[in-house]
Amino acid sequence: MNCEICNGNGWFKQANYQLEIMEWVQCYDCLAQEKYLEELTEKTAKLINKSSAEKLSLLLAKYCVNKIESERLETMLNEKNFVGLMSFLEVNIRSE
Ligand SMILES: [Zn+2]
């Protein structure tokens, strides 16, 4: 869903009649939407925070099992590749 004002760029060109130039202006619709989503994220995180680390770990583990090829996951586990697993989660959950 692209913004009608800035076409999803976050900025758009607008005429400045005083200086007689076109200038880039930040799109306040998108800025407001971004801020709103940030607030939603914070509120959601606060609620999820009531859960236990074990429960969250299990939830994320299920996600990994569903998304990563078993053989590759096994290798990561055998190598105790924590950094690799965490970056997999970060990249994939963000792009969902
Ligand atoms: Zn916009």
Tab-separated table of N, CA, C and O in Angstrom, residues 4-93:
chain	number	residue	atom	x	y	z
A	4	GLU	N	-0.255	8.065	-1.161
A	4	GLU	CA	-0.636	8.847	-2.342
A	4	GLU	C	0.147	10.143	-2.453
A	4	GLU	O	0.289	10.712	-3.526
A	5	ILE	N	0.665	10.602	-1.327
A	5	ILE	CA	1.382	11.881	-1.328
A	5	ILE	C	2.821	11.711	-1.801
A	5	ILE	O	3.294	12.430	-2.674
A	6	CYS	N	3.511	10.740	-1.203
A	6	CYS	CA	4.949	10.609	-1.505
A	6	CYS	C	5.281	9.314	-2.239
A	6	CYS	O	6.447	9.047	-2.517
A	7	ASN	N	4.274	8.500	-2.528
A	7	ASN	CA	4.486	7.224	-3.217
A	7	ASN	C	5.400	6.284	-2.429
A	7	ASN	O	6.145	5.491	-2.995
A	8	GLY	N	5.361	6.430	-1.097
A	8	GLY	CA	6.132	5.536	-0.245
A	8	GLY	C	7.593	5.917	-0.079
A	8	GLY	O	8.366	5.187	0.536
A	9	ASN	N	7.987	7.075	-0.618
A	9	ASN	CA	9.391	7.496	-0.513
A	9	ASN	C	9.692	8.197	0.808
A	9	ASN	O	10.843	8.303	1.202
A	10	GLY	N	8.644	8.706	1.462
A	10	GLY	CA	8.846	9.464	2.702
A	10	GLY	C	9.122	10.940	2.438
A	10	GLY	O	9.069	11.762	3.339
A	11	TRP	N	9.443	11.265	1.205
A	11	TRP	CA	9.714	12.647	0.801
A	11	TRP	C	9.014	12.924	-0.508
A	11	TRP	O	8.801	12.009	-1.299
A	12	PHE	N	8.648	14.177	-0.748
A	12	PHE	CA	8.080	14.535	-2.050
A	12	PHE	C	8.508	15.952	-2.414
A	12	PHE	O	8.924	16.732	-1.555
A	13	LYS	N	8.408	16.254	-3.716
A	13	LYS	CA	8.820	17.584	-4.185
A	13	LYS	C	7.656	18.550	-4.116
A	13	LYS	O	6.541	18.221	-4.481
A	14	GLN	N	7.955	19.746	-3.620
A	14	GLN	CA	6.911	20.752	-3.490
A	14	GLN	C	7.476	22.101	-3.944
A	14	GLN	O	8.653	22.400	-3.708
A	15	ALA	N	6.610	22.900	-4.567
A	15	ALA	CA	7.069	24.214	-5.035
A	15	ALA	C	7.201	25.165	-3.858
A	15	ALA	O	6.311	25.267	-3.027
A	16	ASN	N	8.336	25.827	-3.794
A	16	ASN	CA	8.524	26.907	-2.832
A	16	ASN	C	8.408	28.205	-3.623
A	16	ASN	O	9.316	28.598	-4.351
A	17	TYR	N	7.241	28.890	-3.499
A	17	TYR	CA	6.955	30.039	-4.361
A	17	TYR	C	7.773	31.264	-3.978
A	17	TYR	O	8.060	32.109	-4.811
A	18	GLN	N	8.200	31.332	-2.717
A	18	GLN	CA	9.035	32.465	-2.297
A	18	GLN	C	10.401	32.429	-2.955
A	18	GLN	O	10.896	33.431	-3.440
A	19	LEU	N	10.992	31.218	-2.940
A	19	LEU	CA	12.339	31.070	-3.508
A	19	LEU	C	12.293	30.643	-4.967
A	19	LEU	O	13.314	30.551	-5.629
A	20	GLU	N	11.048	30.367	-5.450
A	20	GLU	CA	10.826	29.918	-6.823
A	20	GLU	C	11.679	28.694	-7.169
A	20	GLU	O	12.357	28.653	-8.206
A	21	ILE	N	11.665	27.734	-6.274
A	21	ILE	CA	12.356	26.466	-6.526
A	21	ILE	C	11.435	25.312	-6.132
A	21	ILE	O	10.432	25.509	-5.451
A	22	MET	N	11.810	24.123	-6.580
A	22	MET	CA	11.155	22.922	-6.093
A	22	MET	C	12.021	22.386	-4.962
A	22	MET	O	13.246	22.330	-5.090
A	23	GLU	N	11.397	22.019	-3.863
A	23	GLU	CA	12.216	21.497	-2.767
A	23	GLU	C	11.618	20.204	-2.232
A	23	GLU	O	10.431	19.951	-2.375
A	24	TRP	N	12.483	19.385	-1.624
A	24	TRP	CA	12.039	18.122	-1.047
A	24	TRP	C	11.444	18.383	0.339
A	24	TRP	O	12.049	19.076	1.158
A	25	VAL	N	10.262	17.857	0.544
A	25	VAL	CA	9.569	18.032	1.816
A	25	VAL	C	9.270	16.648	2.383
A	25	VAL	O	8.894	15.731	1.647
A	26	GLN	N	9.445	16.502	3.683
A	26	GLN	CA	9.151	15.208	4.308
A	26	GLN	C	7.633	15.013	4.366
A	26	GLN	O	6.879	15.941	4.643
A	27	CYS	N	7.204	13.783	4.086
A	27	CYS	CA	5.776	13.466	4.067
A	27	CYS	C	5.278	13.229	5.503
A	27	CYS	O	5.693	12.270	6.157
A	28	TYR	N	4.423	14.104	5.980
A	28	TYR	CA	3.976	13.985	7.368
A	28	TYR	C	3.006	12.830	7.581
A	28	TYR	O	2.908	12.296	8.670
A	29	ASP	N	2.308	12.456	6.528
A	29	ASP	CA	1.425	11.280	6.612
A	29	ASP	C	2.235	10.036	6.951
A	29	ASP	O	1.895	9.271	7.850
A	30	CYS	N	3.344	9.862	6.223
A	30	CYS	CA	4.175	8.679	6.430
A	30	CYS	C	4.900	8.761	7.767
A	30	CYS	O	5.052	7.756	8.460
A	31	LEU	N	5.341	9.970	8.123
A	31	LEU	CA	6.036	10.161	9.386
A	31	LEU	C	5.109	9.802	10.554
A	31	LEU	O	5.502	9.112	11.491
A	32	ALA	N	3.856	10.262	10.461
A	32	ALA	CA	2.874	9.983	11.504
A	32	ALA	C	2.583	8.494	11.582
A	32	ALA	O	2.493	7.918	12.668
A	33	GLN	N	2.459	7.872	10.414
A	33	GLN	CA	2.192	6.433	10.366
A	33	GLN	C	3.353	5.655	10.975
A	33	GLN	O	3.150	4.706	11.742
A	34	GLU	N	4.573	6.083	10.665
A	34	GLU	CA	5.771	5.434	11.186
A	34	GLU	C	5.794	5.530	12.710
A	34	GLU	O	6.084	4.564	13.411
A	35	LYS	N	5.483	6.733	13.216
A	35	LYS	CA	5.476	6.950	14.662
A	35	LYS	C	4.404	6.090	15.329
A	35	LYS	O	4.608	5.512	16.388
A	36	TYR	N	3.244	6.020	14.671
A	36	TYR	CA	2.144	5.221	15.197
A	36	TYR	C	2.548	3.757	15.299
A	36	TYR	O	2.312	3.103	16.319
A	37	LEU	N	3.198	3.248	14.254
A	37	LEU	CA	3.625	1.849	14.256
A	37	LEU	C	4.697	1.600	15.319
A	37	LEU	O	4.723	0.540	15.947
A	38	GLU	N	5.568	2.596	15.539
A	38	GLU	CA	6.578	2.476	16.588
A	38	GLU	C	5.916	2.362	17.964
A	38	GLU	O	6.321	1.555	18.795
A	39	GLU	N	4.890	3.193	18.179
A	39	GLU	CA	4.163	3.152	19.450
A	39	GLU	C	3.473	1.809	19.635
A	39	GLU	O	3.487	1.235	20.720
A	40	LEU	N	2.857	1.343	18.537
A	40	LEU	CA	2.191	0.031	18.582
A	40	LEU	C	3.185	-1.060	18.947
A	40	LEU	O	2.892	-1.948	19.762
A	41	THR	N	4.383	-0.984	18.354
A	41	THR	CA	5.427	-1.970	18.623
A	41	THR	C	5.801	-1.951	20.097
A	41	THR	O	5.910	-3.001	20.736
A	42	GLU	N	5.993	-0.741	20.633
A	42	GLU	CA	6.362	-0.623	22.046
A	42	GLU	C	5.288	-1.205	22.957
A	42	GLU	O	5.597	-1.929	23.906
A	43	LYS	N	4.037	-0.875	22.670
A	43	LYS	CA	2.929	-1.381	23.496
A	43	LYS	C	2.844	-2.900	23.408
A	43	LYS	O	2.613	-3.583	24.409
A	44	THR	N	3.009	-3.421	22.194
A	44	THR	CA	2.958	-4.872	21.997
A	44	THR	C	4.086	-5.552	22.756
A	44	THR	O	3.882	-6.575	23.421
A	45	ALA	N	5.290	-4.949	22.685
A	45	ALA	CA	6.449	-5.511	23.379
A	45	ALA	C	6.194	-5.553	24.887
A	45	ALA	O	6.550	-6.519	25.564
A	46	LYS	N	5.572	-4.498	25.406
A	46	LYS	CA	5.280	-4.449	26.844
A	46	LYS	C	4.374	-5.597	27.257
A	46	LYS	O	4.560	-6.213	28.308
A	47	LEU	N	3.379	-5.882	26.419
A	47	LEU	CA	2.441	-6.956	26.740
A	47	LEU	C	3.128	-8.318	26.627
A	47	LEU	O	2.971	-9.173	27.507
A	48	ILE	N	3.914	-8.495	25.560
A	48	ILE	CA	4.623	-9.766	25.357
A	48	ILE	C	5.607	-10.015	26.496
A	48	ILE	O	5.861	-11.153	26.883
A	49	ASN	N	6.113	-8.930	27.066
A	49	ASN	CA	7.083	-9.006	28.159
A	49	ASN	C	6.557	-9.788	29.371
A	49	ASN	O	7.325	-10.259	30.201
A	50	LYS	N	5.243	-9.931	29.462
A	50	LYS	CA	4.647	-10.712	30.559
A	50	LYS	C	4.949	-12.193	30.399
A	50	LYS	O	4.860	-12.962	31.353
A	51	SER	N	5.259	-12.592	29.184
A	51	SER	CA	5.537	-13.999	28.921
A	51	SER	C	6.902	-14.381	29.484
A	51	SER	O	7.728	-13.532	29.781
A	52	SER	N	7.121	-15.683	29.628
A	52	SER	CA	8.420	-16.138	30.132
A	52	SER	C	9.402	-16.310	28.982
A	52	SER	O	9.003	-16.482	27.835
A	53	ALA	N	10.681	-16.264	29.307
A	53	ALA	CA	11.719	-16.453	28.299
A	53	ALA	C	11.591	-17.831	27.660
A	53	ALA	O	11.799	-17.991	26.453
A	54	GLU	N	11.205	-18.839	28.474
A	54	GLU	CA	11.059	-20.205	27.960
A	54	GLU	C	9.971	-20.272	26.894
A	54	GLU	O	10.148	-20.879	25.839
A	55	LYS	N	8.839	-19.621	27.197
A	55	LYS	CA	7.715	-19.649	26.273
A	55	LYS	C	8.078	-18.955	24.963
A	55	LYS	O	7.765	-19.443	23.873
A	56	LEU	N	8.745	-17.805	25.067
A	56	LEU	CA	9.142	-17.065	23.878
A	56	LEU	C	10.167	-17.854	23.068
A	56	LEU	O	10.114	-17.888	21.842
A	57	SER	N	11.103	-18.498	23.772
A	57	SER	CA	12.123	-19.299	23.097
A	57	SER	C	11.474	-20.413	22.294
A	57	SER	O	11.851	-20.689	21.152
A	58	LEU	N	10.484	-21.055	22.893
A	58	LEU	CA	9.793	-22.157	22.244
A	58	LEU	C	9.046	-21.674	20.996
A	58	LEU	O	9.061	-22.323	19.948
A	59	LEU	N	8.429	-20.517	21.137
A	59	LEU	CA	7.684	-19.922	20.030
A	59	LEU	C	8.620	-19.647	18.849
A	59	LEU	O	8.318	-19.988	17.695
A	60	LEU	N	9.781	-19.047	19.149
A	60	LEU	CA	10.751	-18.728	18.102
A	60	LEU	C	11.387	-19.998	17.541
A	60	LEU	O	11.682	-20.076	16.350
A	61	ALA	N	11.564	-20.988	18.413
A	61	ALA	CA	12.138	-22.257	17.968
A	61	ALA	C	11.214	-22.916	16.939
A	61	ALA	O	11.676	-23.439	15.916
A	62	LYS	N	9.902	-22.859	17.196
A	62	LYS	CA	8.941	-23.436	16.258
A	62	LYS	C	9.028	-22.725	14.914
A	62	LYS	O	8.951	-23.344	13.853
A	63	TYR	N	9.191	-21.418	14.974
A	63	TYR	CA	9.340	-20.629	13.753
A	63	TYR	C	10.571	-21.103	12.977
A	63	TYR	O	10.509	-21.318	11.769
A	64	CYS	N	11.685	-21.289	13.687
A	64	CYS	CA	12.930	-21.743	13.056
A	64	CYS	C	12.748	-23.106	12.403
A	64	CYS	O	13.171	-23.327	11.263
A	65	VAL	N	12.112	-24.017	13.122
A	65	VAL	CA	11.910	-25.369	12.602
A	65	VAL	C	11.068	-25.337	11.329
A	65	VAL	O	11.308	-26.076	10.381
A	66	ASN	N	10.079	-24.421	11.308
A	66	ASN	CA	9.226	-24.308	10.124
A	66	ASN	C	9.944	-23.666	8.946
A	66	ASN	O	9.659	-23.980	7.796
A	67	LYS	N	10.844	-22.741	9.238
A	67	LYS	CA	11.430	-21.929	8.161
A	67	LYS	C	12.796	-22.394	7.682
A	67	LYS	O	13.164	-22.113	6.545
A	68	ILE	N	13.550	-23.036	8.579
A	68	ILE	CA	14.896	-23.443	8.181
A	68	ILE	C	14.885	-24.918	7.799
A	68	ILE	O	14.255	-25.741	8.480
A	69	GLU	N	15.566	-25.234	6.747
A	69	GLU	CA	15.710	-26.623	6.309
A	69	GLU	C	16.353	-27.405	7.457
A	69	GLU	O	17.351	-26.959	8.044
A	70	SER	N	15.779	-28.572	7.799
A	70	SER	CA	16.195	-29.337	8.981
A	70	SER	C	17.704	-29.566	9.043
A	70	SER	O	18.321	-29.421	10.094
A	71	GLU	N	18.277	-29.920	7.902
A	71	GLU	CA	19.710	-30.220	7.877
A	71	GLU	C	20.534	-28.992	8.253
A	71	GLU	O	21.495	-29.077	9.013
A	72	ARG	N	20.108	-27.867	7.712
A	72	ARG	CA	20.828	-26.615	7.981
A	72	ARG	C	20.679	-26.232	9.461
A	72	ARG	O	21.631	-25.790	10.109
A	73	LEU	N	19.468	-26.425	9.970
A	73	LEU	CA	19.225	-26.111	11.380
A	73	LEU	C	20.069	-27.013	12.285
A	73	LEU	O	20.668	-26.546	13.258
A	74	GLU	N	20.111	-28.304	11.934
A	74	GLU	CA	20.933	-29.259	12.704
A	74	GLU	C	22.385	-28.796	12.766
A	74	GLU	O	23.008	-28.830	13.823
A	75	THR	N	22.898	-28.372	11.618
A	75	THR	CA	24.282	-27.900	11.564
A	75	THR	C	24.462	-26.701	12.497
A	75	THR	O	25.430	-26.624	13.257
A	76	MET	N	23.515	-25.760	12.421
A	76	MET	CA	23.595	-24.574	13.278
A	76	MET	C	23.588	-24.982	14.746
A	76	MET	O	24.317	-24.416	15.571
A	77	LEU	N	22.751	-25.961	15.084
A	77	LEU	CA	22.636	-26.410	16.474
A	77	LEU	C	23.923	-27.098	16.922
A	77	LEU	O	24.421	-26.848	18.022
A	78	ASN	N	24.451	-27.975	16.054
A	78	ASN	CA	25.692	-28.672	16.388
A	78	ASN	C	26.845	-27.697	16.601
A	78	ASN	O	27.690	-27.900	17.463
A	79	GLU	N	26.830	-26.640	15.791
A	79	GLU	CA	27.908	-25.649	15.901
A	79	GLU	C	27.605	-24.611	16.981
A	79	GLU	O	28.370	-23.678	17.186
A	80	LYS	N	26.459	-24.767	17.654
A	80	LYS	CA	25.979	-23.764	18.612
A	80	LYS	C	26.096	-22.347	18.023
A	80	LYS	O	26.595	-21.420	18.674
A	81	ASN	N	25.604	-22.247	16.797
A	81	ASN	CA	25.709	-20.992	16.045
A	81	ASN	C	24.611	-20.009	16.475
A	81	ASN	O	23.655	-19.744	15.753
A	82	PHE	N	24.798	-19.448	17.659
A	82	PHE	CA	23.819	-18.523	18.228
A	82	PHE	C	23.657	-17.279	17.362
A	82	PHE	O	22.534	-16.869	17.052
A	83	VAL	N	24.794	-16.692	16.950
A	83	VAL	CA	24.759	-15.469	16.145
A	83	VAL	C	24.015	-15.707	14.830
A	83	VAL	O	23.176	-14.898	14.425
A	84	GLY	N	24.291	-16.858	14.204
A	84	GLY	CA	23.649	-17.179	12.934
A	84	GLY	C	22.147	-17.335	13.082
A	84	GLY	O	21.375	-16.831	12.263
A	85	LEU	N	21.750	-18.023	14.151
A	85	LEU	CA	20.329	-18.253	14.397
A	85	LEU	C	19.602	-16.939	14.691
A	85	LEU	O	18.518	-16.682	14.167
A	86	MET	N	20.217	-16.113	15.501
A	86	MET	CA	19.596	-14.841	15.849
A	86	MET	C	19.494	-13.914	14.643
A	86	MET	O	18.488	-13.234	14.475
A	87	SER	N	20.526	-13.914	13.800
A	87	SER	CA	20.435	-13.033	12.630
A	87	SER	C	19.422	-13.583	11.631
A	87	SER	O	18.740	-12.809	10.960
A	88	PHE	N	19.276	-14.923	11.577
A	88	PHE	CA	18.214	-15.503	10.743
A	88	PHE	C	16.852	-14.971	11.205
A	88	PHE	O	16.025	-14.541	10.407
A	89	LEU	N	16.629	-15.021	12.539
A	89	LEU	CA	15.356	-14.566	13.096
A	89	LEU	C	15.119	-13.088	12.797
A	89	LEU	O	14.032	-12.701	12.366
A	90	GLU	N	16.144	-12.302	13.028
A	90	GLU	CA	15.992	-10.857	12.822
A	90	GLU	C	15.618	-10.537	11.396
A	90	GLU	O	14.676	-9.780	11.146
A	91	VAL	N	16.364	-11.117	10.460
A	91	VAL	CA	16.128	-10.816	9.040
A	91	VAL	C	14.760	-11.320	8.609
A	91	VAL	O	13.999	-10.614	7.936
A	92	ASN	N	14.408	-12.564	9.010
A	92	ASN	CA	13.178	-13.169	8.495
A	92	ASN	C	11.916	-12.626	9.146
A	92	ASN	O	10.917	-12.423	8.466
A	93	ILE	N	11.950	-12.389	10.430
A	93	ILE	CA	10.753	-11.853	11.090
A	93	ILE	C	10.488	-10.425	10.603
A	93	ILE	O	9.341	-10.040	10.396
